[in-house]
Each structure stands twice: as C-alpha cells, then as structure tokens.
Short mmCIF file of C-alpha atoms and ligand atoms in Angstrom, two decimals:
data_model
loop_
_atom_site.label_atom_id
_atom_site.label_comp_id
_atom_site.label_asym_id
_atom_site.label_seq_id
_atom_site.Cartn_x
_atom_site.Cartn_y
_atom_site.Cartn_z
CA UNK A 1 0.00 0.00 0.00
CA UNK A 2 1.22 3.61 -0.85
CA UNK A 3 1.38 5.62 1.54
CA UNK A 4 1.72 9.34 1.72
CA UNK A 5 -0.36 12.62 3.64
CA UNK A 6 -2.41 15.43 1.95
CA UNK A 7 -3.95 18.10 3.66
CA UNK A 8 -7.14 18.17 2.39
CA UNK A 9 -7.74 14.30 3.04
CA UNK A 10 -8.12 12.00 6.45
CA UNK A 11 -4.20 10.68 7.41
CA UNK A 12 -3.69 7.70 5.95
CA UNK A 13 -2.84 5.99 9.06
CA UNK A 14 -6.77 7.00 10.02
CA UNK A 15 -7.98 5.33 6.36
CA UNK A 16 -5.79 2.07 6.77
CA UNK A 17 -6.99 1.92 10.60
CA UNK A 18 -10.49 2.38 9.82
CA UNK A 19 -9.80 -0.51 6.57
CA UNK A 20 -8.27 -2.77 9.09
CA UNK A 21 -11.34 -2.44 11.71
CA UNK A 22 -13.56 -2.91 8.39
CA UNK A 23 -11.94 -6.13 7.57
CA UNK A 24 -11.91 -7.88 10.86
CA UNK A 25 -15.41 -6.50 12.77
CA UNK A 26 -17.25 -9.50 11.53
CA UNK A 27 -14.51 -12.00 13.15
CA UNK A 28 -16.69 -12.88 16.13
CA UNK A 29 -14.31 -15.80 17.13
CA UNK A 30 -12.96 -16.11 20.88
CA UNK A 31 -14.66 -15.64 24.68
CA UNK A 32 -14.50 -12.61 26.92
CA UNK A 33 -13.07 -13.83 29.97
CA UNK A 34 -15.26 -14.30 32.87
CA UNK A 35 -12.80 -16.21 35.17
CA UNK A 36 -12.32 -12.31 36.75
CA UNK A 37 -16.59 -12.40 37.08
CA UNK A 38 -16.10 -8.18 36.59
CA UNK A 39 -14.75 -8.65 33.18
CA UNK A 40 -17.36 -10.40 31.50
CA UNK A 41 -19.52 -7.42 31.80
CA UNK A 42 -17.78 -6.12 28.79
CA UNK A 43 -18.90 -5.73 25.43
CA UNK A 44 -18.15 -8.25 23.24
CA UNK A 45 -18.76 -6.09 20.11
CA UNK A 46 -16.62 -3.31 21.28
CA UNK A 47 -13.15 -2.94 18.79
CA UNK A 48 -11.42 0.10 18.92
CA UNK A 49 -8.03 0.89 17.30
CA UNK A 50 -5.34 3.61 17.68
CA UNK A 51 -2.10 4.67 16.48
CA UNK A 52 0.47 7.34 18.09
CA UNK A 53 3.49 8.47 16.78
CA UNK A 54 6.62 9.74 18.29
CA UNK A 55 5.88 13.30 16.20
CA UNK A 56 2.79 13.81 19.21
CA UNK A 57 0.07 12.59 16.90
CA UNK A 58 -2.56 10.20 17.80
CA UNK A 59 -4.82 8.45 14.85
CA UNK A 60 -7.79 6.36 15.93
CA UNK A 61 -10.50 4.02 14.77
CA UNK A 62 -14.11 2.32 16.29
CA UNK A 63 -14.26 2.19 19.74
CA UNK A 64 -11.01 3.53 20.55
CA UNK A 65 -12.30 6.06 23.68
CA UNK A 66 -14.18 2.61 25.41
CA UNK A 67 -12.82 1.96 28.84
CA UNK A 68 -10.92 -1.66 29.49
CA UNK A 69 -9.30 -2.28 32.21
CA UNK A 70 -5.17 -2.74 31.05
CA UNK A 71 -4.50 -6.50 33.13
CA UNK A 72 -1.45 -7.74 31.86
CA UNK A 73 -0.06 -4.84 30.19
CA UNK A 74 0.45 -2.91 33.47
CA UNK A 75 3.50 -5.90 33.77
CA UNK A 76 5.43 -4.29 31.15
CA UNK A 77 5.44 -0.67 32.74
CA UNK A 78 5.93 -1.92 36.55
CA UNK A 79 8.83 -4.06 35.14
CA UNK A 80 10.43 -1.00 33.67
CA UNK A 81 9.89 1.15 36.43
CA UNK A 82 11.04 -1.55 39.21
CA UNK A 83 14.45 -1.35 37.11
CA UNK A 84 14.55 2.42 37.42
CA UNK A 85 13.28 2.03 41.32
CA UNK A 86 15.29 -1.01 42.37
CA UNK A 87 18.06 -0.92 39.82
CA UNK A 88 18.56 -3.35 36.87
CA UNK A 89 20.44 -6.54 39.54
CA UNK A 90 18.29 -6.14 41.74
CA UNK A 91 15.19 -6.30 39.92
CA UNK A 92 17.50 -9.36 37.81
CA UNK A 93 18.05 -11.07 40.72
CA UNK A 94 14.09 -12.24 41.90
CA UNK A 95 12.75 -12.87 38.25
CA UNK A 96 13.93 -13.94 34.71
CA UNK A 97 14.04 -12.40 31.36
CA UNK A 98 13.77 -15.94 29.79
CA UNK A 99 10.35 -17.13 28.12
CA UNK A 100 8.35 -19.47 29.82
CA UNK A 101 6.53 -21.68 26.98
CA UNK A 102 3.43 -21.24 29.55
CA UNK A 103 0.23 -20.16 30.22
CA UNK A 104 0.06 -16.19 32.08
CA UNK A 105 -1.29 -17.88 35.01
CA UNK A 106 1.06 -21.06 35.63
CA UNK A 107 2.70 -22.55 38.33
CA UNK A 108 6.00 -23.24 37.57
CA UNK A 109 9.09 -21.49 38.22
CA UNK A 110 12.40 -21.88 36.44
CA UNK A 111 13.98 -24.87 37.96
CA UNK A 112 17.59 -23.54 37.88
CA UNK A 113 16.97 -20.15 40.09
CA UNK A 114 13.42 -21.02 41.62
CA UNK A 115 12.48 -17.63 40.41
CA UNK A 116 9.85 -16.90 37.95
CA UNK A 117 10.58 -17.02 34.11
CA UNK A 118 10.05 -13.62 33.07
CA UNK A 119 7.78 -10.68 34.56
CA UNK A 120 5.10 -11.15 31.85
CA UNK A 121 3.87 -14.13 33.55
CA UNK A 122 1.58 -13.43 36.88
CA UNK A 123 4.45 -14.94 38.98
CA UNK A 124 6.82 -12.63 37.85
CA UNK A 125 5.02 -9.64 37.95
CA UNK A 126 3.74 -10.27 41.42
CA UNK A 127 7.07 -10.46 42.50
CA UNK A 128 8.06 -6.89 40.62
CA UNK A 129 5.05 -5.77 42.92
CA UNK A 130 6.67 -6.86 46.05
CA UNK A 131 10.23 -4.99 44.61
CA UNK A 132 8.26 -1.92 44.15
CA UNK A 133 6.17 -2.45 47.48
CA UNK A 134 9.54 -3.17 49.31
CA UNK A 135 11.06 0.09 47.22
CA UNK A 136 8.48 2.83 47.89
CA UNK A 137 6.31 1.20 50.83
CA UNK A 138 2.18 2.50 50.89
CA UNK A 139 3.26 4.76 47.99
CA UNK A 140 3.86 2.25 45.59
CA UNK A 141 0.19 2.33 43.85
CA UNK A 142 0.32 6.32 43.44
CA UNK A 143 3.97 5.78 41.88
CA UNK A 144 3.15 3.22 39.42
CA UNK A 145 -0.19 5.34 38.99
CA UNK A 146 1.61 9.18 38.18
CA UNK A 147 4.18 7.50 35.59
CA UNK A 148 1.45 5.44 33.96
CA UNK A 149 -0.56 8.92 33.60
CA UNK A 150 2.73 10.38 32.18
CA UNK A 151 3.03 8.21 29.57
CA UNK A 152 -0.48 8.00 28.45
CA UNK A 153 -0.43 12.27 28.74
CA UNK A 154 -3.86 12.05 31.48
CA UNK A 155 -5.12 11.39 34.29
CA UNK A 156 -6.02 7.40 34.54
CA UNK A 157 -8.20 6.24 36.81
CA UNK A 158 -8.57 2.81 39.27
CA UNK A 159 -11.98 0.83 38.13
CA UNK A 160 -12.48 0.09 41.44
CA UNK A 161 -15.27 -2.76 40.36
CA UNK A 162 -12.71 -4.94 38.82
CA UNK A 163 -9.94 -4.41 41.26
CA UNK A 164 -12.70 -5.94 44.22
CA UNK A 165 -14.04 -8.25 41.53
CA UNK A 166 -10.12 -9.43 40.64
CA UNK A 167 -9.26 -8.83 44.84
CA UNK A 168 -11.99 -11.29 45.92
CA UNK A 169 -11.66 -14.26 43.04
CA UNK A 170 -7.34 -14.41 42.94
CA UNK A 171 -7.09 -17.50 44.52
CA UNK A 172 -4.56 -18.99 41.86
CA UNK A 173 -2.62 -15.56 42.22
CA UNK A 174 -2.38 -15.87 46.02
CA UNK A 175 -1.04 -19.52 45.69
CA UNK A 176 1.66 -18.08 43.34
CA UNK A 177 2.30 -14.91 46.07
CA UNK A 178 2.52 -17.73 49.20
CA UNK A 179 5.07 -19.98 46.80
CA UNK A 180 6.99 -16.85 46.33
CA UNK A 181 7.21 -16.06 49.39
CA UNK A 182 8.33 -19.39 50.25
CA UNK A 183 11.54 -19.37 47.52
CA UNK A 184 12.34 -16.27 48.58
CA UNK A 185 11.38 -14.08 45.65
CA UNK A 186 8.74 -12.24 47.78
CA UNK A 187 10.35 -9.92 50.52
CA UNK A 188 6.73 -8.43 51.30
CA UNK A 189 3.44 -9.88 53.09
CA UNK A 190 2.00 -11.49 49.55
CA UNK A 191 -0.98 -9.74 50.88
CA UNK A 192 0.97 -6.10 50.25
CA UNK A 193 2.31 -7.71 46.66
CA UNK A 194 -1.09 -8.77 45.80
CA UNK A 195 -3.13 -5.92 46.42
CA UNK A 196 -0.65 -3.40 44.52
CA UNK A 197 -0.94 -6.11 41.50
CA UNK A 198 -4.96 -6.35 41.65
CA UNK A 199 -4.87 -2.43 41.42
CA UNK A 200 -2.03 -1.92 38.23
CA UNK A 201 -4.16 -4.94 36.70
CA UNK A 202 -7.73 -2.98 37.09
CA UNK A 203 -6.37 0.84 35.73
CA UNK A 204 -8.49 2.19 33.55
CA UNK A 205 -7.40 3.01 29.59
CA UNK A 206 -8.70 3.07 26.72
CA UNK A 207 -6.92 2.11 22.96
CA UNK A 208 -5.82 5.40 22.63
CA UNK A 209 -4.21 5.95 25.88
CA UNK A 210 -2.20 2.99 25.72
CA UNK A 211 -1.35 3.92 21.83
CA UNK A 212 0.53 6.73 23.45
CA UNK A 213 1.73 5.03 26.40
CA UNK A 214 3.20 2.67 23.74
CA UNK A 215 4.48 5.93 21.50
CA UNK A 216 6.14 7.18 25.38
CA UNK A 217 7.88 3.57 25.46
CA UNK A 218 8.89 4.48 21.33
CA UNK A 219 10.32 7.53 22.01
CA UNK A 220 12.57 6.66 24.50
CA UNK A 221 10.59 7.07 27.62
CA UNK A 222 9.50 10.54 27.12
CA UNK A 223 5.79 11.47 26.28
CA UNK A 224 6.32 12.83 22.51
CA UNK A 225 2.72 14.66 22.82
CA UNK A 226 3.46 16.48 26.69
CA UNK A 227 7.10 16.25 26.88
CA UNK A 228 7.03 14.46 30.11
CA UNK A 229 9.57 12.24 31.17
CA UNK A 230 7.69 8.85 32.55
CA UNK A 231 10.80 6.32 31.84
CA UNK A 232 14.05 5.51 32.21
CA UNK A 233 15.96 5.33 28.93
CA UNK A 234 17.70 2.22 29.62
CA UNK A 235 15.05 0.56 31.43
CA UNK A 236 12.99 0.90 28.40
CA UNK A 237 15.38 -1.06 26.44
CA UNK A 238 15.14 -3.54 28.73
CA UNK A 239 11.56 -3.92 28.65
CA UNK A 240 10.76 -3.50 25.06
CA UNK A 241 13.39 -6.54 24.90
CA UNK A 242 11.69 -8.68 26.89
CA UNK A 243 8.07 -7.76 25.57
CA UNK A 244 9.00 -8.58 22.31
CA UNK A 245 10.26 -12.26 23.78
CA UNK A 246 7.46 -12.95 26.32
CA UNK A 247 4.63 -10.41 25.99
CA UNK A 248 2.32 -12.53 24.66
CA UNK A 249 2.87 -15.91 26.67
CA UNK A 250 2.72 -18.97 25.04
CA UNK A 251 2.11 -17.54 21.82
CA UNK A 252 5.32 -14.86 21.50
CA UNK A 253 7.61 -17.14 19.66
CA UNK A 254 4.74 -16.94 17.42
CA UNK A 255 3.80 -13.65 17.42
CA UNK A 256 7.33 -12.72 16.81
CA UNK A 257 7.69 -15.00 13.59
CA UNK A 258 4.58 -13.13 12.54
CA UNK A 259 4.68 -9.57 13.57
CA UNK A 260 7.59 -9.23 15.14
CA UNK A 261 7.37 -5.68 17.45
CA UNK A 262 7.46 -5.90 21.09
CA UNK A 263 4.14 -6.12 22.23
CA UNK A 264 2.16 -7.10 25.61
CA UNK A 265 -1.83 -8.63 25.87
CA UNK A 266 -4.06 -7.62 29.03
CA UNK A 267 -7.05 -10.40 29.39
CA UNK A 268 -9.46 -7.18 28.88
CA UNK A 269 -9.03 -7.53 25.65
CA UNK A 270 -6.44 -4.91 24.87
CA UNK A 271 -3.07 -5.65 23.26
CA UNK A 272 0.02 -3.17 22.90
CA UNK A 273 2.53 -2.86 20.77
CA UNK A 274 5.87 -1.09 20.35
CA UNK A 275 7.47 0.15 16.91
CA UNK A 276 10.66 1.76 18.44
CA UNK A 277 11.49 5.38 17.48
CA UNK A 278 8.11 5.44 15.28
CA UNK A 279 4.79 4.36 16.78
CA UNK A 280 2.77 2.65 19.82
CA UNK A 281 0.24 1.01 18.27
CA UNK A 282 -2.71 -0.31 20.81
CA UNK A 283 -6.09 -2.42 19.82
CA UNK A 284 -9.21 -3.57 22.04
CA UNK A 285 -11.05 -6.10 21.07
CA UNK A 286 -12.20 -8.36 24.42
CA UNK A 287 -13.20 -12.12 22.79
CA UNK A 288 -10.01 -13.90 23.10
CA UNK A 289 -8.80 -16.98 22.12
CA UNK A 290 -7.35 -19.98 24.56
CA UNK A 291 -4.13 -18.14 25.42
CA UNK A 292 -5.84 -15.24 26.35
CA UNK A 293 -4.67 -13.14 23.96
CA UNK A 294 -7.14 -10.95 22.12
CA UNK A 295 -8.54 -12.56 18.59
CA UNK A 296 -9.55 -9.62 16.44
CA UNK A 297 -6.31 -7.70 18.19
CA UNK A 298 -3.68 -10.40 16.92
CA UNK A 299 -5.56 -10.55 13.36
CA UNK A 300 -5.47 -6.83 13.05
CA UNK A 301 -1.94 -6.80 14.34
CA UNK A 302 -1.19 -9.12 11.41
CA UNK A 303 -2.64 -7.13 9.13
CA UNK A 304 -0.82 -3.93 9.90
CA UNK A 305 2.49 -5.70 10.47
CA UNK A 306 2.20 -5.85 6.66
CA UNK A 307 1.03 -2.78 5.20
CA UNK A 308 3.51 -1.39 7.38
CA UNK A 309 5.76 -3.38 7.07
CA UNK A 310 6.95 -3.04 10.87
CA UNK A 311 8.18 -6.82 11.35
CA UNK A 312 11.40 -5.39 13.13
CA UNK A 313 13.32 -8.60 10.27
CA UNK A 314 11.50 -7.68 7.24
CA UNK A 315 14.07 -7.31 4.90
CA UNK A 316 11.53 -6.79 1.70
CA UNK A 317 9.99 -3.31 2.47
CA UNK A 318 12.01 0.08 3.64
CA UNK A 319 11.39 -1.45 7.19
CA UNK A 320 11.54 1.93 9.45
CA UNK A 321 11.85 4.59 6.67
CA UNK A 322 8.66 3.39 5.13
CA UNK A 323 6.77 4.75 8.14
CA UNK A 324 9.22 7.20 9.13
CA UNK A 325 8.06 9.82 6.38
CA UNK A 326 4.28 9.92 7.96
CA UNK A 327 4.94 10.12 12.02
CA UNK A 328 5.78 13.43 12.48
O1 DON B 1 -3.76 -12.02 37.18
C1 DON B 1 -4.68 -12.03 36.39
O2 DON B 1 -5.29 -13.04 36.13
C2 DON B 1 -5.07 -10.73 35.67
N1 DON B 1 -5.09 -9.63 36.54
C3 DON B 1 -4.16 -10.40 34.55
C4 DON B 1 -4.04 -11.49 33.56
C5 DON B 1 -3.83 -11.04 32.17
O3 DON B 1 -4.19 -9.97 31.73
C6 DON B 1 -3.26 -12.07 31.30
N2 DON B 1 -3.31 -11.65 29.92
N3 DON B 1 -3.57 -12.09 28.91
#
C-alpha cells in the first residue's frame, strides 16, 4: 500500500486503521473472559483501534475512547519502572528475562533459580510488585499510577469494580504470592504484593491511551505529545526486549515469527505494541482466544504488520523509513 499525507484528506494511518477495523469487525471468534466475574460485563462487540506516533500525533479508529481495564499490560510498565526504582540486579536477581513456553497464570518457576521465568507471567510480575512495594512502601500504587498517567499524557483512573471483583476471586494468584514467598522471591506480606498487583491490573485506559503510552515507550521514555519524562531510557530497552520475547505468553515465539514488534496482551481484551522510534500502536477487542490473547487484536496486528511493514526482520519493504516519512 502507498502511503503518503495530503492536507485536504483523512491521514492515511486514520484510512488504513479504519480498513483494518472494516476487515476484521465480523470475526466474532474467541470468549471474553469471565474467570475475573467483573470482566465479563464487557462488550463483546466493542473494537477500537489507535495509532500514536513519536511526532505527538494520535490516529484512531471504532471504539477507541471505550474503557478496558489494562490486566497484563500494566507488567510491562511496573517491570520497567522496578528497574529504574530497584536498579537493573536487583530487579534481575528475583525474576527472569527468559520465556516461559506457559500459560500467564502457571505454576512453575524456572527450575535452575526457583524464580519466575520472566515478569510477563503473573508470577513474575507479582514479585516486581513486592520490589516496588519493598522500594516505595504504601506509595507504591500512586507511583506506578503518576508515571502510567505520564506516559499515556492524562489522568487514569482505578476501576475500582474490577480491582474488588479481581481482589476477591485471585485465589490462583495468592497460591503463586505464598510460593513466592516461600523461595524467597517475595520480601513483602503477599498480601501487600497482591493488592498493589490487583490495582495496576484494574487501571483504567482506553486504545488510545495505551497507543501513546506505547508511543512514550517508542520515544525513548519521554511522552512525545506532553514532553514528560515517565521512563528511564535504559530501562525501556530492557523492557521492550523482553516484551518482544514474552509479551504474549505462550504464543510470543509466534507472534514474533509473525509480527515481530514488542508487544504485551491484558485479558481485557487490549493488546500493545511497540514500533521503536516510530509508533505505539494499541487495539481492544475483548473475545479472546485460549491463550488469552485478544482474537480480532492479533488478526489486526497481522494485518498492519504488513502494510507497514513493521516486522522489526522484514528485509523486503524500507522497514523503518517506510513509516518514518508519515509520524511526524
Ligand atoms: O492475574 C490475572 O489473572 C489478571 N489480573 C491479569 C491477567 C492477564 O491480563 C493475562 N493476559 N492475557
């Protein structure tokens, strides 16, 4: 597809978002979760779309202002911040940066350290809650809270429905805290780790705000849109590294064959991903399929991955410079 802007007509990235949405709104494959009994309140039918660059610009289609609550993407911004908070050993020291083959949710910790795989998984990002607990004490919420607001240039909000709803039905998470605690990779009550997970896991977004929380992680940790700083430069290296390798569970290998950008799933329904020095690019679709990973997301993921060309091994379009002429 050709791509290039005049004045007078929508952005292209608005056209192809609005052509992607077009092609995959009648895919009604995939459940909304319910295991988290707030969650299947959602609408099924909701799909939203959005696209931020690192010039400040945001480009959106369908549903893209609904509310979802961001789950599993909060792991990717607590991980980054626990290795600006705790420092990159320390943080390297209680959980991997090696993918687990597993489901989000497993029990299983990696043999040779006893310490969970990677912090994508709910056992390692339970344990980056206890860093950040153990870091910054009762403050730890309203930390993770003001740098999540930074990047996504707001305000965000706690949906305080899903945090009881998630607070009251984590039994499998508070088996995972307790065994934690027991290996030593939990220094705080699992109580204290929970409770600051349950809250990241039930912040409010929507598919724009996390397109420009993803175009904050793009542009080198700084907000391209406000100018604030909500990142650490190296730390969000590190975490788009270990997004692109275990953001989406047991199905990164293949995500990364196929699309190939750093990305992260929340079982809301939203996914995020990460074209560095160019774009965040966030959907929200909430049927997903068995790995919990969001159907219509993934497809539409696909399909921009090739008009784009953003596959970060694509060797048969301009790869960066393709886009590079439309972010600003
Ligand atoms: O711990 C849980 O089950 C949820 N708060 C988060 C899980 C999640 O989003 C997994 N993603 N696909």
């Amino acid at each position: 597809m050709a791509l290039e802007s005049r004045p007078d007509q929508p952005h292209e990235f608005e056209t192809l978002l609005e052509s992607v949405r077009l092609m995959h709104c009648d895919n009604h494959a995939g459940e909304v979760a319910s295991y988290i009994p707030e969650l299947s309140k959602a609408s099924p039918e909701h799909f939203g779309l959005a696209m931020a660059t690192i010039g400040g610009k945001l480009y959106t289609a369908g549903d893209a202002e609904a509310p979802f609550t961001i789950q599993s993407i909060s792991k990717a911004f607590t991980f980054c911040l626990a290795l600006e908070v705790a420092g990159h050993s320390a943080v390297l020291a209680r959980v991997g940066v090696e993918p687990s083959g597993d489901a989000f949710n497993a029990i299983f910790f990696n043999p040779a350290t006893n310490r969970p795989y990677n912090p994508m998984v709910n056992a390692g990002a339970i344990t980056i809650a206890g860093l950040l607990c153990e870091e910054l004490g009762s403050g730890a919420f309203d930390f993770v809270m003001d740098r999540l607001s930074a990047a996504a240039g707001r305000r965000l909000t706690l949906d305080d429905a899903v945090y009881r709803s998630e607070s009251e039905t984590g039994h499998r998470n508070r088996a995972i805290a307790y065994l934690l605690l027991a290996n030593g990779a939990l220094t705080v009550s699992p109580d204290e780790a929970l409770d600051l997970y349950y809250r990241q896991c039930s912040i409010s977004v929507t598919a724009s705000d996390l397109a420009r929380m993803g175009a904050t992680l793009a542009n080198m940790g700084e907000n391209p849109a406000t100018g604030a700083e909500a990142f650490e430069l190296r730390a969000v290296r590190n975490t788009q590294a270990v997004m692109f390798t275990c953001g989406m569970y047991d199905y990164a290998g293949h995500w990364a064959y196929d699309i190939g950008v750093p990305a992260k799933s929340g079982v809301a329904g939203g996914i995020l991903g990460v074209v560095n020095r160019q774009l965040g690019i966030a959907t929200y679709s909430p049927r997903l399929d068995v790995k919990g990973n969001s159907v219509r997301g993934i497809a539409s993921f696909e399909t921009l991955a090739d008009e784009l060309g953003l596959h970060a091994f694509d060797c048969t379009n301009m790869g960066s410079s393709f886009v590079s002429t439309l972010i600003v």
